Short mmCIF file of C-alpha atoms in Angstrom, two decimals:
data_model
loop_
_atom_site.label_atom_id
_atom_site.label_comp_id
_atom_site.label_asym_id
_atom_site.label_seq_id
_atom_site.Cartn_x
_atom_site.Cartn_y
_atom_site.Cartn_z
CA MET A 1 74.07 -4.17 58.14
CA ARG A 2 73.51 -6.51 60.37
CA LYS A 3 75.84 -9.37 61.12
CA TRP A 4 73.44 -12.34 63.33
CA GLY A 5 76.64 -14.18 63.65
CA ILE A 6 75.38 -18.03 64.69
CA GLY A 7 71.73 -16.90 64.02
CA LEU A 8 69.39 -14.60 66.77
CA SER A 9 67.69 -17.21 68.60
CA THR A 10 71.09 -19.53 68.86
CA LEU A 11 73.04 -16.98 70.07
CA LEU A 12 70.39 -16.26 72.75
CA VAL A 13 70.48 -19.29 74.22
CA ALA A 14 73.63 -19.44 74.26
CA ALA A 15 74.68 -16.29 75.87
CA PHE A 16 71.44 -17.23 79.05
CA MET A 17 73.43 -20.85 78.66
CA ALA A 18 76.55 -19.16 79.67
CA GLY A 19 75.11 -17.54 82.85
CA CYS A 20 72.93 -19.76 84.46
CA GLY A 21 74.15 -23.21 82.99
CA GLY A 22 70.75 -24.82 81.72
CA LYS A 23 68.79 -25.96 78.28
CA GLU A 24 65.57 -25.25 79.94
CA ASP A 25 66.83 -21.35 81.10
CA GLY A 26 67.20 -21.27 77.59
CA LYS A 27 64.31 -22.17 76.37
CA GLU A 28 62.76 -20.14 79.42
CA ALA A 29 65.05 -16.48 77.66
CA LEU A 30 63.74 -17.20 74.40
CA LYS A 31 60.65 -17.88 75.06
CA ALA A 32 60.58 -14.73 76.48
CA ALA A 33 62.80 -12.77 74.48
CA ASP A 34 59.38 -13.50 72.38
CA GLN A 35 56.61 -12.29 74.15
CA PRO A 36 54.86 -9.36 73.75
CA VAL A 37 56.23 -6.20 74.53
CA THR A 38 55.07 -1.99 74.36
CA LEU A 39 58.27 -0.26 74.15
CA SER A 40 57.20 4.19 75.20
CA VAL A 41 59.43 5.88 72.56
CA PHE A 42 59.56 9.47 73.06
CA PHE A 43 60.34 12.20 71.15
CA LYS A 44 61.63 15.22 73.14
CA CYS A 45 62.49 17.97 71.43
CA PHE A 46 60.19 17.92 68.33
CA GLN A 47 56.89 16.50 67.27
CA VAL A 48 56.02 13.61 64.44
CA THR A 49 52.44 13.39 63.64
CA ASP A 50 50.79 9.64 63.29
CA GLU A 51 51.51 8.97 60.15
CA GLU A 52 54.62 9.78 60.24
CA PHE A 53 55.09 7.83 63.55
CA ALA A 54 53.91 4.78 61.63
CA LYS A 55 55.58 5.34 58.30
CA PHE A 56 59.05 5.55 59.80
CA TYR A 57 59.23 3.41 62.92
CA VAL A 58 55.87 0.76 63.23
CA ASN A 59 55.94 0.32 59.61
CA PRO A 60 59.18 -1.30 59.85
CA THR A 61 59.43 -2.23 63.53
CA SER A 62 56.33 -4.47 63.38
CA LYS A 63 57.43 -6.16 59.95
CA LYS A 64 60.90 -7.65 61.53
CA TYR A 65 59.46 -8.04 65.60
CA PRO A 66 55.19 -8.62 65.40
CA HIS A 67 55.14 -8.67 69.05
CA ILE A 68 56.99 -5.05 70.03
CA THR A 69 54.70 -2.57 69.92
CA LEU A 70 55.72 0.31 70.09
CA GLN A 71 54.06 4.31 71.98
CA ASN A 72 54.42 7.88 70.59
CA VAL A 73 55.03 10.08 73.44
CA ALA A 74 54.51 13.68 72.28
CA CYS A 75 56.79 16.05 73.55
CA THR A 76 54.86 18.91 75.00
CA GLY A 77 57.20 21.32 76.22
CA PRO A 78 62.26 21.16 76.32
CA ASN A 79 61.93 20.53 80.02
CA GLN A 80 59.40 17.25 79.47
CA TYR A 81 62.15 14.91 80.47
CA LYS A 82 63.06 16.12 83.45
CA ASP A 83 60.03 16.03 84.96
CA MET A 84 60.01 12.92 83.64
CA ILE A 85 63.03 11.53 85.76
CA VAL A 86 60.73 13.22 88.90
CA THR A 87 57.79 11.13 87.93
CA ASN A 88 59.76 7.59 87.03
CA SER A 89 58.05 7.79 83.84
CA LEU A 90 60.98 8.41 81.86
CA PRO A 91 60.66 6.60 78.28
CA ASP A 92 62.04 2.64 76.86
CA ILE A 93 63.73 5.35 73.32
CA ILE A 94 64.49 8.46 73.95
CA VAL A 95 64.46 10.08 70.16
CA ASP A 96 65.75 13.81 69.44
CA GLY A 97 69.14 15.72 67.45
CA VAL A 98 71.87 14.64 68.56
CA THR A 99 73.12 18.45 68.69
CA ASN A 100 71.01 17.88 71.82
CA LEU A 101 72.41 15.37 73.81
CA ARG A 102 74.11 16.91 76.45
CA ASP A 103 70.67 17.49 78.27
CA LEU A 104 70.91 13.81 78.33
CA VAL A 105 74.26 13.19 79.05
CA ASP A 106 74.82 15.73 81.71
CA ALA A 107 71.09 14.24 83.36
CA GLU A 108 73.22 11.01 83.19
CA ILE A 109 70.14 9.25 82.37
CA PRO A 110 71.31 6.89 78.51
CA THR A 111 72.53 3.83 78.95
CA ASP A 112 75.96 3.23 76.61
CA LEU A 113 75.06 1.23 73.86
CA ASN A 114 78.13 -0.40 73.78
CA GLU A 115 77.47 -3.22 75.46
CA LEU A 116 73.81 -3.90 73.73
CA ILE A 117 76.08 -3.39 70.18
CA LYS A 118 78.39 -6.04 71.28
CA GLN A 119 75.85 -8.81 72.95
CA GLN A 120 73.85 -8.53 69.42
CA GLN A 121 76.48 -8.49 67.83
CA PHE A 122 75.12 -5.24 65.47
CA ASP A 123 77.43 -3.57 63.68
CA ILE A 124 77.68 -0.43 63.11
CA SER A 125 80.44 0.30 60.74
CA SER A 126 78.57 0.96 57.71
CA VAL A 127 76.83 3.86 59.58
CA ASN A 128 78.07 7.20 58.93
CA LYS A 129 81.93 8.02 60.82
CA GLN A 130 81.91 11.05 61.87
CA SER A 131 77.76 11.21 62.67
CA ILE A 132 79.32 8.48 64.96
CA GLN A 133 82.15 10.61 66.25
CA PHE A 134 80.27 13.19 66.79
CA VAL A 135 77.55 11.70 69.26
CA LYS A 136 81.23 9.93 70.76
CA ASN A 137 82.30 13.79 71.64
CA PHE A 138 80.26 13.78 74.50
CA ALA A 139 81.40 10.90 76.19
CA LYS A 140 84.29 10.80 78.99
CA ASN A 141 85.74 7.46 78.10
CA GLY A 142 84.03 6.32 74.09
CA GLU A 143 81.13 6.10 75.49
CA LEU A 144 78.20 5.78 73.11
CA TYR A 145 75.05 6.91 74.13
CA SER A 146 72.45 7.37 71.12
CA LEU A 147 72.56 5.60 67.85
CA PRO A 148 71.98 8.63 64.72
CA ILE A 149 69.14 6.89 62.73
CA THR A 150 69.16 9.70 60.01
CA LEU A 151 70.75 12.94 58.79
CA ASN A 152 69.26 16.56 58.86
CA THR A 153 70.06 16.91 54.81
CA PHE A 154 71.37 20.84 53.46
CA ALA A 155 71.23 22.24 49.57
CA THR A 156 70.71 25.87 48.15
CA TYR A 157 67.14 26.19 46.99
CA TYR A 158 66.97 28.19 44.18
CA ASN A 159 63.43 30.04 42.63
CA LYS A 160 64.34 29.63 39.00
CA ASP A 161 61.82 32.49 38.56
CA VAL A 162 64.27 35.14 39.40
CA PHE A 163 66.66 33.45 37.94
CA ASP A 164 64.53 32.93 34.52
CA ILE A 165 63.47 37.56 34.60
CA LEU A 166 67.03 38.04 35.50
CA GLY A 167 68.29 36.05 33.02
CA VAL A 168 71.00 34.53 35.69
CA PRO A 169 72.42 31.11 34.61
CA TYR A 170 71.29 29.01 38.29
CA PRO A 171 73.68 27.27 39.90
CA LYS A 172 75.69 24.39 39.18
CA ASP A 173 76.30 21.41 42.29
CA GLY A 174 80.05 23.08 43.73
CA MET A 175 79.75 26.45 43.87
CA THR A 176 81.71 28.34 47.28
CA TRP A 177 80.39 30.99 48.99
CA ASP A 178 82.65 33.17 47.10
CA ASP A 179 81.06 31.85 44.08
CA TYR A 180 77.16 32.75 45.97
CA ALA A 181 78.57 35.64 46.83
CA GLY A 182 78.84 37.52 43.39
CA LEU A 183 75.48 35.20 42.11
CA ALA A 184 73.96 37.82 44.29
CA ARG A 185 75.05 40.70 43.31
CA LYS A 186 73.82 39.82 39.72
CA LEU A 187 70.39 38.78 41.31
CA THR A 188 69.65 41.10 43.77
CA VAL A 189 67.68 43.53 41.84
CA GLN A 190 64.59 45.90 41.96
CA LYS A 191 63.18 45.64 38.69
CA ASP A 192 59.12 46.30 37.70
CA GLY A 193 58.75 47.15 41.60
CA ILE A 194 59.97 43.94 42.52
CA GLN A 195 63.09 44.00 44.60
CA TYR A 196 64.58 40.57 44.36
CA LEU A 197 67.24 39.55 46.98
CA GLY A 198 70.04 37.92 46.15
CA LEU A 199 70.62 35.49 48.64
CA GLN A 200 69.40 35.10 52.45
CA LEU A 201 69.82 32.59 54.63
CA GLY A 202 69.00 30.68 57.37
CA ALA A 203 70.44 29.33 61.23
CA PHE A 204 73.66 31.00 63.01
CA ASN A 205 74.83 26.67 62.30
CA ARG A 206 75.13 26.25 59.96
CA LEU A 207 78.55 27.90 58.86
CA PRO A 208 80.50 27.61 61.68
CA SER A 209 79.58 23.30 61.31
CA GLN A 210 81.55 23.43 58.06
CA LEU A 211 84.61 24.47 59.59
CA SER A 212 84.03 22.54 62.47
CA LEU A 213 84.57 25.31 64.63
CA PRO A 214 84.18 25.47 68.82
CA TYR A 215 82.35 27.33 70.51
CA VAL A 216 84.08 26.59 73.70
CA ASP A 217 88.18 25.76 74.23
CA SER A 218 87.92 22.08 76.25
CA GLN A 219 90.59 22.57 77.39
CA THR A 220 90.51 26.25 78.56
CA GLY A 221 86.87 26.46 79.65
CA LYS A 222 86.77 29.38 77.23
CA ALA A 223 85.56 31.21 74.53
CA THR A 224 87.65 30.68 71.40
CA LEU A 225 85.31 33.40 69.06
CA GLN A 226 88.23 35.05 67.95
CA SER A 227 89.88 33.23 65.98
CA GLU A 228 90.66 33.07 61.99
CA GLY A 229 87.91 30.64 61.91
CA TRP A 230 84.89 32.59 63.08
CA ARG A 231 86.81 35.82 61.77
CA ASN A 232 85.22 33.86 58.23
CA VAL A 233 82.46 32.60 59.19
CA PHE A 234 81.48 36.89 60.63
CA GLU A 235 83.26 38.43 57.47
CA THR A 236 80.93 35.86 55.25
CA TRP A 237 77.46 37.02 57.03
CA LYS A 238 78.69 40.18 56.63
CA THR A 239 79.87 40.12 52.54
CA ILE A 240 76.26 38.53 51.91
CA HIS A 241 74.26 41.06 53.57
CA ASP A 242 76.09 44.44 52.71
CA ILE A 243 75.24 43.81 48.82
CA PRO A 244 72.78 46.84 48.11
CA GLY A 245 69.58 45.93 48.26
CA ASN A 246 70.07 42.25 50.06
CA ARG A 247 69.22 43.30 53.49
CA THR A 248 65.99 42.75 55.07
CA PRO A 249 64.83 46.58 57.30
CA GLU A 250 65.23 44.74 60.97
CA ALA A 251 67.58 42.60 62.12
CA LYS A 252 65.28 39.97 63.88
CA ASN A 253 64.77 38.78 60.60
CA LEU A 254 68.54 38.23 60.14
CA TYR A 255 67.64 34.61 60.07
CA SER A 256 64.24 33.71 59.20
CA GLY A 257 65.05 33.64 55.13
CA ARG A 258 62.95 30.52 54.65
CA ASN A 259 59.89 33.29 55.64
CA ARG A 260 60.97 34.66 52.22
CA PHE A 261 61.82 32.50 50.01
CA VAL A 262 58.67 30.44 50.43
CA GLN A 263 56.26 33.38 51.71
CA ASP A 264 57.51 36.61 49.42
CA LYS A 265 58.83 34.17 46.64
CA ASN A 266 61.50 37.71 46.11
CA VAL A 267 64.35 35.25 47.16
CA ALA A 268 67.22 33.93 44.23
CA LEU A 269 68.68 32.00 46.73
CA PHE A 270 68.54 29.99 50.35
CA PRO A 271 70.95 27.31 51.56
CA ASP A 272 69.51 26.15 54.55
CA ILE A 273 68.64 22.15 55.57
CA ALA A 274 65.47 20.42 53.33
CA MET A 275 62.51 22.19 54.00
CA PRO A 276 59.01 20.49 54.97
CA GLU A 277 57.43 19.37 52.30
CA GLY A 278 54.24 20.88 52.88
CA SER A 279 55.90 24.68 52.26
CA LEU A 280 56.91 23.35 48.93
CA ILE A 281 53.98 22.09 48.56
CA GLU A 282 52.04 25.34 48.69
CA TYR A 283 55.11 27.59 46.92
CA GLU A 284 54.53 25.05 44.03
CA LYS A 285 50.65 26.33 44.42
CA SER A 286 51.15 29.24 44.24
CA GLY A 287 53.36 28.99 40.51
CA GLY A 288 56.26 29.27 42.04
CA LYS A 289 59.50 26.76 39.88
CA TRP A 290 62.17 25.91 42.00
CA ASP A 291 65.53 23.65 41.81
CA ILE A 292 68.51 22.33 44.24
CA ALA A 293 71.98 22.51 44.11
CA SER A 294 74.62 21.34 46.82
CA PHE A 295 74.97 23.95 49.48
CA PRO A 296 78.02 26.29 49.23
CA ALA A 297 81.96 25.52 50.89
CA PHE A 298 84.04 27.44 51.90
CA LYS A 299 86.90 27.91 49.67
CA GLU A 300 89.58 26.43 51.11
CA LYS A 301 87.82 23.65 52.23
CA ALA A 302 86.04 22.42 48.97
CA LYS A 303 83.16 20.03 48.71
CA VAL A 304 82.90 20.11 52.55
CA GLY A 305 79.00 21.44 53.50
CA VAL A 306 77.12 21.24 56.63
CA GLY A 307 78.77 19.32 60.41
CA VAL A 308 76.08 16.42 61.74
CA PHE A 309 72.84 17.03 61.57
CA ALA A 310 71.10 14.09 62.78
CA ASN A 311 68.29 12.18 64.76
CA GLY A 312 69.11 9.31 66.91
CA MET A 313 67.78 6.80 69.38
CA SER A 314 69.07 6.79 73.46
CA ILE A 315 67.64 4.05 75.46
CA PRO A 316 67.60 5.39 79.42
CA LYS A 317 69.37 3.37 81.91
CA THR A 318 66.60 3.31 83.79
CA SER A 319 64.11 1.52 80.59
CA LYS A 320 63.84 -2.19 81.93
CA ASN A 321 63.27 -3.00 78.19
CA LYS A 322 67.09 -2.62 76.96
CA GLU A 323 68.03 -5.46 74.67
CA ALA A 324 64.09 -4.81 72.59
CA ALA A 325 64.70 -0.91 72.39
CA PHE A 326 68.24 -1.86 70.93
CA ARG A 327 66.61 -4.48 69.01
CA VAL A 328 64.07 -1.72 66.95
CA ILE A 329 66.91 0.28 66.92
CA ALA A 330 69.04 -2.27 64.87
CA ASN A 331 66.41 -2.14 62.62
CA LEU A 332 65.94 0.94 61.76
CA LEU A 333 69.14 1.03 61.11
CA SER A 334 68.93 -1.30 58.62
CA GLU A 335 70.20 -1.09 54.77
CA GLU A 336 66.24 -2.27 54.30
CA ALA A 337 63.91 0.05 56.69
CA GLN A 338 66.77 2.93 55.61
CA SER A 339 65.87 2.50 52.14
CA GLU A 340 62.39 2.14 52.52
CA ALA A 341 62.65 5.40 55.04
CA ALA A 342 65.15 6.60 52.73
CA LYS A 343 62.25 6.57 49.20
CA ASN A 344 59.40 8.30 52.17
CA GLY A 345 62.19 11.22 53.02
CA TRP A 346 64.63 10.17 55.45
CA MET A 347 68.64 10.88 54.22
CA PRO A 348 70.05 8.16 54.92
CA ILE A 349 72.29 7.60 58.00
CA LEU A 350 74.30 4.50 56.23
CA ASP A 351 77.49 5.66 53.86
CA LYS A 352 75.17 3.27 51.03
CA ALA A 353 75.38 3.92 47.90
CA ASP A 354 72.39 1.55 47.20
CA VAL A 355 70.33 2.39 50.10
CA GLN A 356 71.27 6.25 49.03
CA GLN A 357 70.50 6.17 45.50
CA HIS A 358 66.31 5.95 47.19
CA LEU A 359 66.17 8.78 48.48
CA LEU A 360 62.88 11.05 47.80
CA ALA A 361 61.51 7.86 45.44
CA ASN A 362 58.56 7.97 46.55
CA SER A 363 57.98 11.57 46.30
CA ALA A 364 56.29 13.68 43.00
CA LEU A 365 57.41 17.04 44.18
CA TYR A 366 61.28 16.34 43.82
CA LYS A 367 60.43 14.38 40.99
CA GLY A 368 62.73 15.60 38.17
CA LYS A 369 64.55 17.32 41.04
CA ASN A 370 68.26 17.73 41.69
CA VAL A 371 68.16 15.42 44.53
CA LYS A 372 72.13 14.06 44.22
CA ALA A 373 73.19 18.07 45.87
CA PHE A 374 72.07 17.16 48.79
CA TYR A 375 75.18 14.01 48.44
CA TYR A 376 77.46 16.55 46.66
CA ASN A 377 79.30 17.51 50.24
CA GLU A 378 81.08 15.24 52.61
CA LEU A 379 79.98 15.95 56.12
CA ALA A 380 82.56 18.43 58.12
CA ALA A 381 84.64 16.67 60.81
CA PRO A 382 82.97 17.27 64.23
CA TYR A 383 83.95 19.83 66.42
CA PRO A 384 85.20 19.35 69.94
CA LEU A 385 81.82 19.66 72.07
CA THR A 386 81.96 21.31 76.17
CA LYS A 387 78.60 22.09 78.71
CA TYR A 388 78.83 25.35 78.25
CA ASP A 389 78.51 25.71 73.96
CA ALA A 390 75.22 26.74 75.04
CA ILE A 391 76.01 29.53 76.34
CA ALA A 392 78.44 30.88 73.71
CA THR A 393 75.97 29.75 71.29
CA SER A 394 73.93 32.62 72.68
CA LYS A 395 76.51 35.29 72.57
CA TYR A 396 77.74 34.52 69.61
CA THR A 397 74.15 34.66 67.57
CA GLU A 398 73.38 37.38 68.61
CA ALA A 399 77.02 39.49 67.99
CA LEU A 400 76.95 38.85 64.70
CA ARG A 401 73.08 40.09 64.47
CA GLN A 402 74.57 42.60 66.35
CA TYR A 403 77.91 42.98 63.72
CA VAL A 404 75.97 42.39 60.78
CA TYR A 405 73.18 45.44 61.41
CA GLY A 406 75.37 47.01 63.76
CA SER A 407 78.49 49.74 63.68
CA LYS A 408 80.93 47.92 65.47
CA ASP A 409 84.49 46.57 63.95
CA LEU A 410 84.14 43.32 63.84
CA ASN A 411 87.42 43.17 65.94
CA THR A 412 85.57 44.61 68.76
CA VAL A 413 82.23 43.05 69.00
CA LEU A 414 84.84 38.74 68.71
CA ARG A 415 86.50 40.77 71.33
CA GLU A 416 83.47 42.13 73.28
CA THR A 417 81.50 39.70 72.64
CA GLU A 418 84.28 36.71 74.30
CA GLU A 419 85.39 38.83 77.20
CA ALA A 420 80.87 38.41 77.58
CA THR A 421 81.02 34.95 77.01
CA ASN A 422 83.60 34.18 80.00
CA LYS A 423 82.38 35.46 81.87
CA ALA A 424 79.18 34.33 81.39
CA ILE A 425 80.94 30.55 81.80
CA ASP A 426 82.60 31.38 84.74
CA ALA A 427 79.41 32.37 86.39
CA GLU A 428 77.19 29.23 85.50
CA LYS A 429 80.96 27.69 86.15
CA ALA A 430 80.59 29.46 90.43
CA LYS A 431 76.80 27.42 90.62
#
């Protein structure tokens, strides 16, 4: 993964001598590179336990760079990074989902990593290209404001007990949304006083990402909801929830399929992001039996899964330790670190089969499970991003809820929501 032309030590000396022209100065640069340094690492939109921080970040770093100490800065709120700007206390590294990178870019926080990549001769060619392109969509001139370090994986979890009770064959890799809707009709049954739900879904943004649908036109700044792609997404959700008996009573629960799968145990199929192992351990303790199949694809896009959902690392411009911070990131993207992390549950970001084969190798929970389902689909191509996507996402999410549970026809829902979204965007532009 890394390509250190003439070696790290020689490279540092040569680079410094080129700028300052002296052997003694070069020795000083080499010495400074190995001086003990503590880097603060801020997890912007999620929490990590001390065990996770040690396993995935500290241990691989200290093994490669014993002089670098990582300090966990826990997230206390969604706007904490804004307070850090005011108090001049931004960290050396920020870890966040790349879908949330807009906040940092708009605040002009991240360093363009291209120069550090060039300086340290780091080869990113094995990093998933879709994830790199997704990050570059936040840039104006090819800047790279984050390096993705792990993908979020998606699959279809299924309750083997429900299939066995109802005598329906288990799902297979490669099935489409139409296939799953057909299965759901067979599995949405009331038997022995229990209402079984054939298919439940999670968050709103999974399906539109499969079709690479923009929320807002990047050229016009207008909502894009009245398109065939978005119509397809809304109709797919409606078809699934119109299966008699498959709809939960309250609209507010439309996006909470995981709870019904894990807690109620009456859901047959639940396609979504990989679940925390803790949830599945409790599921098994209560007698539940499960496995996974590939995430369903749209029939017109066979083997195309969910888009880029990845965690990445950025380096704020204010960091005084950019070179050391980048070494940490580069090391976490090494084949050795990615393979070890994969064994413990990280979906590797490297497109290398010999790294991916280690996924969940240390997990007793996934032993004997169809782990290859996580790799079955390709990532969908990134969609064009705009600064108004959050506004559109909020409007579209509520519109789908109203469509599934309301009485308005699809044309009316799409038209009214698009109009409301454009008004909200115009109001934001006027600020």
